[in-house]
Amino acid sequence: MSYKSIFTIVTDPVVAASQLDTAVAVARREDAHLEVLCLGVDRTQTGYYYAGATAFIHQETIERAEEEAKAAEAWVRGRLGSEDIRWSVESAVAQLGAIGSLIGARARFADLVVLAKPYGPGRGQDAESIVEAALFDGQVPVLVVPDGVRELASTRRIVVAWNQSTEALTAIRRALPILRAADLVDITIIDPPTHGPERSDPGGQLSQMLARHGIKAEVSVLARTMPRVSDVINRHARETNADMVVMGAYGHSRFREAILGGATRHMLEMAEVSVLMAH
């Protein structure tokens, strides 16, 4: 397994700098094609305007979104023009409520989606919606890149958050190309259940599976000494100088729409290194 199609979505060039650098680095290392979608988002809430104004405001916001998409596309073309990878770029416009269907339909044909962290300065609701759409509608692994992480040229040590769940195992399988390139994979288990199937050897079967892929792995069993599991994972990644965290993405359905669960959201809010998630 390898990544041959890398996909990223740009809405704001300022926010997208780190994610695009990372996407280029992954595409180069995997000899993959990088596909960039520059998205202009119409954030209008038509029900909030006075009678007669809806059509005018709708047209104005659509035109603004088109201008933003074209500006982002020009920036991407200038940024990628000198790169030695295969790439393509196009632009589109979507209303905030339609992001899920658009991104889901496009992301499903990618091997990996690379996105900026959806929380922080300059991020709006559309950033979280894009991550959710790729994970739940596209069913594709998403590599979330914090600000300041310029590229993914080296992944010497990777923390894998393991809790025996289907989501965690899915994320690990989807991350195999990156895990194989690491010097060490740290299978991190927090408060393993005393009566679970792995009670006598936490992480043992997963370590064996990874070893058969030529991956060097070790197991860290940690106590939950902080209120949130994500806090413990982030602290462990920081203390071990990890370059990345791999974990399952958890969510729940509300009005038939999958959204990020609280633990997943908090992990992305506090992440200091890149996080690869899959659902």
CSV table of N, CA and C in Angstrom, one decimal, residues 37-190:
chain,number,residue,atom,x,y,z
A,37,LEU,N,-7.9,21.6,-4.3
A,37,LEU,CA,-9.1,22.3,-4.6
A,37,LEU,C,-9.2,23.6,-3.8
A,38,CYS,N,-9.3,24.7,-4.5
A,38,CYS,CA,-9.4,26.0,-3.9
A,38,CYS,C,-10.9,26.4,-3.8
A,39,LEU,N,-11.3,26.5,-2.5
A,39,LEU,CA,-12.7,26.6,-2.3
A,39,LEU,C,-13.1,27.9,-1.7
A,40,GLY,N,-14.1,28.6,-2.4
A,40,GLY,CA,-14.7,29.8,-1.9
A,40,GLY,C,-16.0,29.4,-1.2
A,41,VAL,N,-16.1,29.9,0.0
A,41,VAL,CA,-17.3,29.5,0.8
A,41,VAL,C,-18.3,30.6,0.9
A,42,ASP,N,-19.5,30.4,0.5
A,42,ASP,CA,-20.6,31.3,0.7
A,42,ASP,C,-21.2,31.1,2.1
A,43,ARG,N,-21.0,32.0,3.0
A,43,ARG,CA,-21.4,31.8,4.4
A,43,ARG,C,-22.7,32.4,4.8
A,44,THR,N,-23.5,32.8,3.8
A,44,THR,CA,-24.8,33.5,4.1
A,44,THR,C,-25.7,32.6,4.8
A,45,GLN,N,-26.5,33.2,5.6
A,45,GLN,CA,-27.6,32.6,6.3
A,45,GLN,C,-28.9,33.3,5.8
A,46,THR,N,-29.5,32.9,4.7
A,46,THR,CA,-30.5,33.7,4.1
A,46,THR,C,-31.7,34.0,4.9
A,47,GLY,N,-32.0,33.2,5.9
A,47,GLY,CA,-33.1,33.4,6.7
A,47,GLY,C,-33.0,34.6,7.6
A,48,TYR,N,-31.8,35.2,7.8
A,48,TYR,CA,-31.6,36.3,8.7
A,48,TYR,C,-31.8,37.7,8.0
A,49,TYR,N,-32.0,37.7,6.7
A,49,TYR,CA,-32.1,39.0,6.0
A,49,TYR,C,-33.5,39.5,5.9
A,50,TYR,N,-33.7,40.8,5.8
A,50,TYR,CA,-35.1,41.3,5.6
A,50,TYR,C,-35.6,41.0,4.3
A,51,ALA,N,-37.0,41.0,4.2
A,51,ALA,CA,-37.6,40.6,2.9
A,51,ALA,C,-37.2,41.4,1.7
A,52,GLY,N,-36.9,40.7,0.6
A,52,GLY,CA,-36.5,41.4,-0.6
A,52,GLY,C,-35.0,41.5,-0.7
A,53,ALA,N,-34.2,41.3,0.4
A,53,ALA,CA,-32.8,41.4,0.3
A,53,ALA,C,-32.1,40.1,0.0
A,54,THR,N,-32.7,39.0,0.1
A,54,THR,CA,-32.0,37.7,0.0
A,54,THR,C,-31.3,37.5,-1.4
A,55,ALA,N,-32.0,37.8,-2.5
A,55,ALA,CA,-31.4,37.5,-3.8
A,55,ALA,C,-30.2,38.4,-4.0
A,56,PHE,N,-30.3,39.7,-3.6
A,56,PHE,CA,-29.2,40.6,-3.8
A,56,PHE,C,-28.0,40.2,-3.0
A,57,ILE,N,-28.2,39.9,-1.7
A,57,ILE,CA,-27.1,39.5,-0.8
A,57,ILE,C,-26.5,38.2,-1.2
A,58,HIS,N,-27.4,37.2,-1.7
A,58,HIS,CA,-26.9,35.9,-2.2
A,58,HIS,C,-25.9,36.1,-3.3
A,59,GLN,N,-26.3,36.9,-4.3
A,59,GLN,CA,-25.5,37.2,-5.5
A,59,GLN,C,-24.1,37.8,-5.1
A,60,GLU,N,-24.2,38.7,-4.1
A,60,GLU,CA,-23.0,39.4,-3.7
A,60,GLU,C,-22.0,38.5,-3.0
A,61,THR,N,-22.6,37.6,-2.1
A,61,THR,CA,-21.7,36.7,-1.4
A,61,THR,C,-21.2,35.6,-2.3
A,62,ILE,N,-21.9,35.2,-3.3
A,62,ILE,CA,-21.4,34.2,-4.3
A,62,ILE,C,-20.2,34.8,-5.1
A,63,GLU,N,-20.4,36.0,-5.5
A,63,GLU,CA,-19.3,36.7,-6.2
A,63,GLU,C,-18.1,36.9,-5.3
A,64,ARG,N,-18.3,37.2,-4.1
A,64,ARG,CA,-17.1,37.3,-3.2
A,64,ARG,C,-16.4,35.9,-3.0
A,65,ALA,N,-17.2,34.9,-2.9
A,65,ALA,CA,-16.7,33.6,-2.7
A,65,ALA,C,-15.9,33.1,-4.0
A,66,GLU,N,-16.4,33.5,-5.1
A,66,GLU,CA,-15.7,33.2,-6.4
A,66,GLU,C,-14.4,33.9,-6.5
A,67,GLU,N,-14.4,35.2,-6.0
A,67,GLU,CA,-13.1,35.9,-6.0
A,67,GLU,C,-12.1,35.3,-5.1
A,68,GLU,N,-12.5,34.9,-3.9
A,68,GLU,CA,-11.6,34.2,-2.9
A,68,GLU,C,-11.1,32.9,-3.5
A,69,ALA,N,-11.9,32.2,-4.2
A,69,ALA,CA,-11.5,30.9,-4.8
A,69,ALA,C,-10.4,31.2,-5.9
A,70,LYS,N,-10.7,32.1,-6.7
A,70,LYS,CA,-9.7,32.5,-7.8
A,70,LYS,C,-8.4,33.0,-7.2
A,71,ALA,N,-8.5,33.8,-6.2
A,71,ALA,CA,-7.2,34.3,-5.5
A,71,ALA,C,-6.4,33.2,-4.9
A,72,ALA,N,-7.1,32.2,-4.3
A,72,ALA,CA,-6.4,31.1,-3.7
A,72,ALA,C,-5.8,30.2,-4.8
A,73,GLU,N,-6.5,30.1,-5.9
A,73,GLU,CA,-6.0,29.3,-7.0
A,73,GLU,C,-4.7,29.9,-7.6
A,74,ALA,N,-4.7,31.2,-7.7
A,74,ALA,CA,-3.5,31.9,-8.2
A,74,ALA,C,-2.4,31.8,-7.3
A,75,TRP,N,-2.6,31.8,-6.0
A,75,TRP,CA,-1.6,31.6,-5.0
A,75,TRP,C,-1.0,30.2,-5.1
A,76,VAL,N,-1.9,29.2,-5.2
A,76,VAL,CA,-1.4,27.8,-5.3
A,76,VAL,C,-0.6,27.6,-6.5
A,77,ARG,N,-1.0,28.1,-7.7
A,77,ARG,CA,-0.3,28.0,-8.9
A,77,ARG,C,1.1,28.6,-8.8
A,78,GLY,N,1.2,29.7,-8.1
A,78,GLY,CA,2.5,30.4,-7.9
A,78,GLY,C,3.4,29.6,-7.0
A,79,ARG,N,2.7,29.0,-5.9
A,79,ARG,CA,3.5,28.2,-5.0
A,79,ARG,C,4.0,26.9,-5.5
A,80,LEU,N,3.2,26.2,-6.4
A,80,LEU,CA,3.6,24.9,-6.9
A,80,LEU,C,4.3,24.9,-8.2
A,81,GLY,N,4.4,26.1,-8.8
A,81,GLY,CA,5.0,26.2,-10.2
A,81,GLY,C,6.4,25.7,-10.3
A,82,SER,N,7.2,25.8,-9.2
A,82,SER,CA,8.6,25.4,-9.2
A,82,SER,C,8.8,24.0,-8.6
A,83,GLU,N,7.8,23.4,-8.2
A,83,GLU,CA,7.9,22.1,-7.5
A,83,GLU,C,8.2,20.9,-8.5
A,84,ASP,N,8.9,19.9,-8.1
A,84,ASP,CA,9.2,18.8,-9.0
A,84,ASP,C,8.2,17.6,-8.8
A,85,ILE,N,7.0,17.9,-8.5
A,85,ILE,CA,6.0,16.8,-8.3
A,85,ILE,C,4.9,17.0,-9.3
A,86,ARG,N,4.0,16.0,-9.4
A,86,ARG,CA,2.9,16.1,-10.3
A,86,ARG,C,1.7,16.7,-9.5
A,87,TRP,N,1.1,17.7,-10.1
A,87,TRP,CA,0.0,18.4,-9.3
A,87,TRP,C,-1.0,19.0,-10.3
A,88,SER,N,-2.2,19.3,-9.7
A,88,SER,CA,-3.3,19.9,-10.4
A,88,SER,C,-4.0,20.8,-9.5
A,89,VAL,N,-4.7,21.8,-10.0
A,89,VAL,CA,-5.5,22.7,-9.1
A,89,VAL,C,-6.7,23.2,-9.8
A,90,GLU,N,-7.8,23.3,-9.1
A,90,GLU,CA,-9.0,23.9,-9.6
A,90,GLU,C,-9.7,24.6,-8.5
A,91,SER,N,-10.7,25.4,-8.9
A,91,SER,CA,-11.4,26.2,-7.9
A,91,SER,C,-12.9,25.8,-8.0
A,92,ALA,N,-13.6,26.1,-6.8
A,92,ALA,CA,-15.1,25.8,-6.8
A,92,ALA,C,-15.6,26.7,-5.7
A,93,VAL,N,-17.0,26.8,-5.7
A,93,VAL,CA,-17.7,27.6,-4.7
A,93,VAL,C,-18.8,26.8,-4.1
A,94,ALA,N,-18.9,26.8,-2.8
A,94,ALA,CA,-20.0,26.1,-2.1
A,94,ALA,C,-20.5,26.9,-1.0
A,95,GLN,N,-21.8,26.7,-0.7
A,95,GLN,CA,-22.4,27.3,0.5
A,95,GLN,C,-22.0,26.4,1.7
A,96,LEU,N,-22.0,27.1,2.8
A,96,LEU,CA,-21.5,26.4,4.0
A,96,LEU,C,-22.2,25.1,4.3
A,97,GLY,N,-23.5,25.0,4.0
A,97,GLY,CA,-24.3,23.8,4.3
A,97,GLY,C,-24.0,22.7,3.3
A,98,ALA,N,-23.4,23.0,2.1
A,98,ALA,CA,-23.2,22.1,1.1
A,98,ALA,C,-21.7,21.6,1.0
A,99,ILE,N,-20.9,22.0,2.0
A,99,ILE,CA,-19.5,21.6,2.0
A,99,ILE,C,-19.4,20.1,2.1
A,100,GLY,N,-20.2,19.5,2.9
A,100,GLY,CA,-20.1,18.0,3.2
A,100,GLY,C,-20.2,17.2,1.9
A,101,SER,N,-21.2,17.5,1.1
A,101,SER,CA,-21.4,16.7,-0.1
A,101,SER,C,-20.3,17.0,-1.1
A,102,LEU,N,-19.9,18.2,-1.3
A,102,LEU,CA,-18.8,18.5,-2.2
A,102,LEU,C,-17.5,17.9,-1.9
A,103,ILE,N,-17.1,18.1,-0.6
A,103,ILE,CA,-15.8,17.6,-0.2
A,103,ILE,C,-15.8,16.1,-0.1
A,104,GLY,N,-16.9,15.5,0.4
A,104,GLY,CA,-17.1,14.1,0.5
A,104,GLY,C,-16.9,13.4,-0.9
A,105,ALA,N,-17.6,14.0,-1.9
A,105,ALA,CA,-17.5,13.4,-3.3
A,105,ALA,C,-16.1,13.5,-3.9
A,106,ARG,N,-15.4,14.5,-3.5
A,106,ARG,CA,-14.0,14.7,-4.1
A,106,ARG,C,-13.0,13.9,-3.3
A,107,ALA,N,-13.1,13.9,-2.0
A,107,ALA,CA,-12.1,13.3,-1.1
A,107,ALA,C,-12.1,11.8,-1.2
A,108,ARG,N,-13.2,11.2,-1.5
A,108,ARG,CA,-13.4,9.7,-1.5
A,108,ARG,C,-12.4,9.0,-2.5
A,109,PHE,N,-11.9,9.8,-3.5
A,109,PHE,CA,-11.1,9.2,-4.5
A,109,PHE,C,-9.6,9.5,-4.2
A,110,ALA,N,-9.3,10.0,-3.1
A,110,ALA,CA,-7.9,10.3,-2.6
A,110,ALA,C,-7.5,9.2,-1.7
A,111,ASP,N,-6.2,9.0,-1.6
A,111,ASP,CA,-5.6,8.1,-0.6
A,111,ASP,C,-5.3,8.8,0.7
A,112,LEU,N,-5.1,10.1,0.7
A,112,LEU,CA,-4.8,10.8,1.9
A,112,LEU,C,-5.2,12.3,1.6
A,113,VAL,N,-5.9,12.9,2.6
A,113,VAL,CA,-6.2,14.3,2.6
A,113,VAL,C,-5.4,15.0,3.6
A,114,VAL,N,-4.8,16.1,3.2
A,114,VAL,CA,-3.9,16.9,4.1
A,114,VAL,C,-4.6,18.3,4.3
A,115,LEU,N,-4.9,18.6,5.6
A,115,LEU,CA,-5.6,19.8,5.9
A,115,LEU,C,-4.9,20.5,7.1
A,116,ALA,N,-5.2,21.8,7.2
A,116,ALA,CA,-4.7,22.6,8.3
A,116,ALA,C,-5.6,22.3,9.6
A,117,LYS,N,-5.0,22.6,10.7
A,117,LYS,CA,-5.8,22.4,12.0
A,117,LYS,C,-7.0,23.3,11.9
A,118,PRO,N,-8.2,22.8,12.2
A,118,PRO,CA,-9.4,23.6,12.0
A,118,PRO,C,-9.8,24.6,13.1
A,119,TYR,N,-8.9,24.6,14.1
A,119,TYR,CA,-9.2,25.5,15.2
A,119,TYR,C,-8.0,26.5,15.4
A,120,GLY,N,-8.3,27.7,15.7
A,120,GLY,CA,-7.3,28.7,15.9
A,120,GLY,C,-7.6,30.0,15.1
A,121,PRO,N,-6.7,31.0,15.2
A,121,PRO,CA,-6.9,32.2,14.5
A,121,PRO,C,-7.1,32.1,13.0
A,122,GLY,N,-8.1,32.8,12.5
A,122,GLY,CA,-8.4,32.8,11.1
A,122,GLY,C,-9.3,31.6,10.6
A,123,ARG,N,-9.7,30.7,11.5
A,123,ARG,CA,-10.5,29.6,11.2
A,123,ARG,C,-12.0,29.9,11.5
A,124,GLY,N,-12.8,29.5,10.6
A,124,GLY,CA,-14.2,29.6,10.8
A,124,GLY,C,-14.9,28.2,10.8
A,125,GLN,N,-16.2,28.2,10.8
A,125,GLN,CA,-17.0,27.0,10.9
A,125,GLN,C,-16.7,26.1,9.7
A,126,ASP,N,-16.3,26.7,8.5
A,126,ASP,CA,-16.1,26.0,7.3
A,126,ASP,C,-14.8,25.1,7.5
A,127,ALA,N,-13.8,25.5,8.3
A,127,ALA,CA,-12.6,24.7,8.4
A,127,ALA,C,-13.0,23.3,9.1
A,128,GLU,N,-13.8,23.4,10.2
A,128,GLU,CA,-14.2,22.2,10.8
A,128,GLU,C,-15.1,21.3,9.9
A,129,SER,N,-16.0,22.0,9.2
A,129,SER,CA,-16.9,21.3,8.2
A,129,SER,C,-16.1,20.5,7.2
A,130,ILE,N,-15.0,21.1,6.7
A,130,ILE,CA,-14.2,20.4,5.7
A,130,ILE,C,-13.5,19.2,6.3
A,131,VAL,N,-13.0,19.3,7.5
A,131,VAL,CA,-12.3,18.1,8.1
A,131,VAL,C,-13.4,17.0,8.3
A,132,GLU,N,-14.6,17.4,8.9
A,132,GLU,CA,-15.6,16.4,9.1
A,132,GLU,C,-16.0,15.7,7.8
A,133,ALA,N,-16.2,16.5,6.7
A,133,ALA,CA,-16.6,16.0,5.4
A,133,ALA,C,-15.6,15.0,4.9
A,134,ALA,N,-14.3,15.3,5.0
A,134,ALA,CA,-13.3,14.3,4.5
A,134,ALA,C,-13.3,13.0,5.3
A,135,LEU,N,-13.5,13.2,6.6
A,135,LEU,CA,-13.4,12.0,7.5
A,135,LEU,C,-14.7,11.1,7.3
A,136,PHE,N,-15.9,11.7,7.4
A,136,PHE,CA,-17.1,11.0,7.5
A,136,PHE,C,-17.8,10.8,6.2
A,137,ASP,N,-17.8,11.8,5.3
A,137,ASP,CA,-18.4,11.7,4.0
A,137,ASP,C,-17.5,11.0,3.0
A,138,GLY,N,-16.2,11.4,3.0
A,138,GLY,CA,-15.2,10.9,2.1
A,138,GLY,C,-14.6,9.6,2.6
A,139,GLN,N,-14.7,9.3,3.9
A,139,GLN,CA,-14.2,8.0,4.4
A,139,GLN,C,-12.7,7.8,4.0
A,140,VAL,N,-11.9,8.9,4.2
A,140,VAL,CA,-10.5,8.9,3.8
A,140,VAL,C,-9.7,9.4,5.0
A,141,PRO,N,-8.5,8.9,5.1
A,141,PRO,CA,-7.6,9.3,6.2
A,141,PRO,C,-7.3,10.8,6.0
A,142,VAL,N,-7.2,11.5,7.1
A,142,VAL,CA,-6.9,13.0,7.1
A,142,VAL,C,-5.7,13.3,7.9
A,143,LEU,N,-4.7,13.9,7.3
A,143,LEU,CA,-3.6,14.4,8.1
A,143,LEU,C,-3.8,15.8,8.4
A,144,VAL,N,-3.9,16.1,9.7
A,144,VAL,CA,-4.2,17.5,10.1
A,144,VAL,C,-2.9,18.1,10.6
A,145,VAL,N,-2.5,19.3,10.0
A,145,VAL,CA,-1.2,19.9,10.2
A,145,VAL,C,-1.4,21.2,11.0
A,146,PRO,N,-0.7,21.3,12.2
A,146,PRO,CA,-0.8,22.5,13.0
A,146,PRO,C,0.0,23.6,12.3
A,147,ASP,N,-0.3,24.8,12.7
A,147,ASP,CA,0.5,26.0,12.2
A,147,ASP,C,2.0,25.8,12.6
A,148,GLY,N,2.9,26.2,11.6
A,148,GLY,CA,4.3,26.1,11.9
A,148,GLY,C,5.0,24.8,11.6
A,149,VAL,N,4.2,23.8,11.3
A,149,VAL,CA,4.8,22.5,10.8
A,149,VAL,C,5.0,22.7,9.3
A,150,ARG,N,6.2,22.9,8.9
A,150,ARG,CA,6.4,23.3,7.5
A,150,ARG,C,6.3,22.2,6.5
A,151,GLU,N,6.7,21.0,6.9
A,151,GLU,CA,6.6,19.9,6.0
A,151,GLU,C,6.7,18.6,6.8
A,152,LEU,N,6.5,17.5,6.1
A,152,LEU,CA,6.6,16.2,6.7
A,152,LEU,C,7.8,15.4,6.1
A,153,ALA,N,8.9,16.0,6.1
A,153,ALA,CA,10.1,15.4,5.5
A,153,ALA,C,10.6,14.3,6.4
A,154,SER,N,10.4,14.4,7.7
A,154,SER,CA,10.9,13.3,8.6
A,154,SER,C,9.9,13.0,9.6
A,155,THR,N,9.6,11.7,9.8
A,155,THR,CA,8.8,11.2,10.8
A,155,THR,C,9.5,10.1,11.6
A,156,ARG,N,10.4,10.5,12.4
A,156,ARG,CA,11.3,9.6,13.1
A,156,ARG,C,10.5,8.8,14.1
A,157,ARG,N,9.7,9.4,14.9
A,157,ARG,CA,8.9,8.8,16.0
A,157,ARG,C,7.5,9.1,15.8
A,158,ILE,N,6.6,8.1,15.8
A,158,ILE,CA,5.2,8.3,15.7
A,158,ILE,C,4.5,7.7,16.9
A,159,VAL,N,3.6,8.4,17.5
A,159,VAL,CA,2.8,7.9,18.6
A,159,VAL,C,1.5,7.4,18.0
A,160,VAL,N,1.1,6.1,18.2
A,160,VAL,CA,-0.1,5.5,17.8
A,160,VAL,C,-1.0,5.4,19.0
A,161,ALA,N,-2.1,6.0,19.0
A,161,ALA,CA,-3.1,5.9,20.1
A,161,ALA,C,-3.9,4.7,19.9
A,162,TRP,N,-3.7,3.7,20.8
A,162,TRP,CA,-4.4,2.4,20.7
A,162,TRP,C,-5.4,2.1,21.8
A,163,ASN,N,-6.6,1.9,21.5
A,163,ASN,CA,-7.7,1.6,22.5
A,163,ASN,C,-8.5,0.4,22.0
A,164,GLN,N,-8.0,-0.4,21.1
A,164,GLN,CA,-8.6,-1.6,20.6
A,164,GLN,C,-9.9,-1.3,19.8
A,165,SER,N,-10.2,-0.1,19.4
A,165,SER,CA,-11.4,0.2,18.7
A,165,SER,C,-11.2,0.0,17.2
A,166,THR,N,-12.3,-0.1,16.5
A,166,THR,CA,-12.3,-0.2,15.0
A,166,THR,C,-11.7,1.1,14.4
A,167,GLU,N,-12.1,2.2,15.0
A,167,GLU,CA,-11.6,3.5,14.4
A,167,GLU,C,-10.0,3.6,14.5
A,168,ALA,N,-9.5,3.2,15.7
A,168,ALA,CA,-8.0,3.2,15.8
A,168,ALA,C,-7.3,2.3,14.9
A,169,LEU,N,-7.9,1.1,14.7
A,169,LEU,CA,-7.3,0.1,13.8
A,169,LEU,C,-7.4,0.6,12.3
A,170,THR,N,-8.5,1.2,12.0
A,170,THR,CA,-8.6,1.8,10.6
A,170,THR,C,-7.6,2.8,10.4
A,171,ALA,N,-7.4,3.7,11.4
A,171,ALA,CA,-6.4,4.8,11.2
A,171,ALA,C,-5.0,4.2,11.1
A,172,ILE,N,-4.7,3.1,11.8
A,172,ILE,CA,-3.3,2.5,11.7
A,172,ILE,C,-3.1,1.9,10.4
A,173,ARG,N,-4.1,1.2,9.9
A,173,ARG,CA,-4.0,0.6,8.5
A,173,ARG,C,-3.8,1.7,7.5
A,174,ARG,N,-4.6,2.7,7.6
A,174,ARG,CA,-4.5,3.8,6.6
A,174,ARG,C,-3.1,4.5,6.7
A,175,ALA,N,-2.5,4.5,7.9
A,175,ALA,CA,-1.2,5.2,8.1
A,175,ALA,C,0.0,4.3,7.8
A,176,LEU,N,-0.2,3.1,7.3
A,176,LEU,CA,1.0,2.2,7.1
A,176,LEU,C,2.1,2.8,6.3
A,177,PRO,N,1.8,3.5,5.2
A,177,PRO,CA,3.0,4.0,4.4
A,177,PRO,C,3.8,5.0,5.2
A,178,ILE,N,3.2,5.8,6.1
A,178,ILE,CA,3.9,6.7,6.9
A,178,ILE,C,4.6,5.9,8.1
A,179,LEU,N,3.9,4.9,8.7
A,179,LEU,CA,4.5,4.2,9.7
A,179,LEU,C,5.8,3.4,9.3
A,180,ARG,N,5.7,2.9,8.1
A,180,ARG,CA,6.9,2.1,7.6
A,180,ARG,C,8.1,3.0,7.4
A,181,ALA,N,7.9,4.3,7.2
A,181,ALA,CA,9.0,5.2,7.0
A,181,ALA,C,9.6,5.7,8.3
A,182,ALA,N,8.9,5.4,9.4
A,182,ALA,CA,9.4,6.0,10.8
A,182,ALA,C,10.5,5.1,11.3
A,183,ASP,N,11.3,5.7,12.2
A,183,ASP,CA,12.3,5.0,12.9
A,183,ASP,C,11.7,4.1,14.0
A,184,LEU,N,10.7,4.7,14.6
A,184,LEU,CA,10.0,4.0,15.7
A,184,LEU,C,8.6,4.4,15.8
A,185,VAL,N,7.7,3.4,16.0
A,185,VAL,CA,6.3,3.6,16.3
A,185,VAL,C,6.0,3.2,17.7
A,186,ASP,N,5.4,4.2,18.4
A,186,ASP,CA,5.2,4.1,19.9
A,186,ASP,C,3.7,3.8,20.0
A,187,ILE,N,3.3,2.5,20.3
A,187,ILE,CA,1.9,2.1,20.5
A,187,ILE,C,1.6,2.6,21.9
A,188,THR,N,0.8,3.6,22.1
A,188,THR,CA,0.5,4.2,23.3
A,188,THR,C,-0.9,3.8,23.8
A,189,ILE,N,-1.0,3.2,25.0
A,189,ILE,CA,-2.2,2.7,25.6
A,189,ILE,C,-2.4,3.4,26.9
A,190,ILE,N,-3.6,3.9,27.1
A,190,ILE,CA,-3.9,4.6,28.3
A,190,ILE,C,-5.0,3.9,29.1
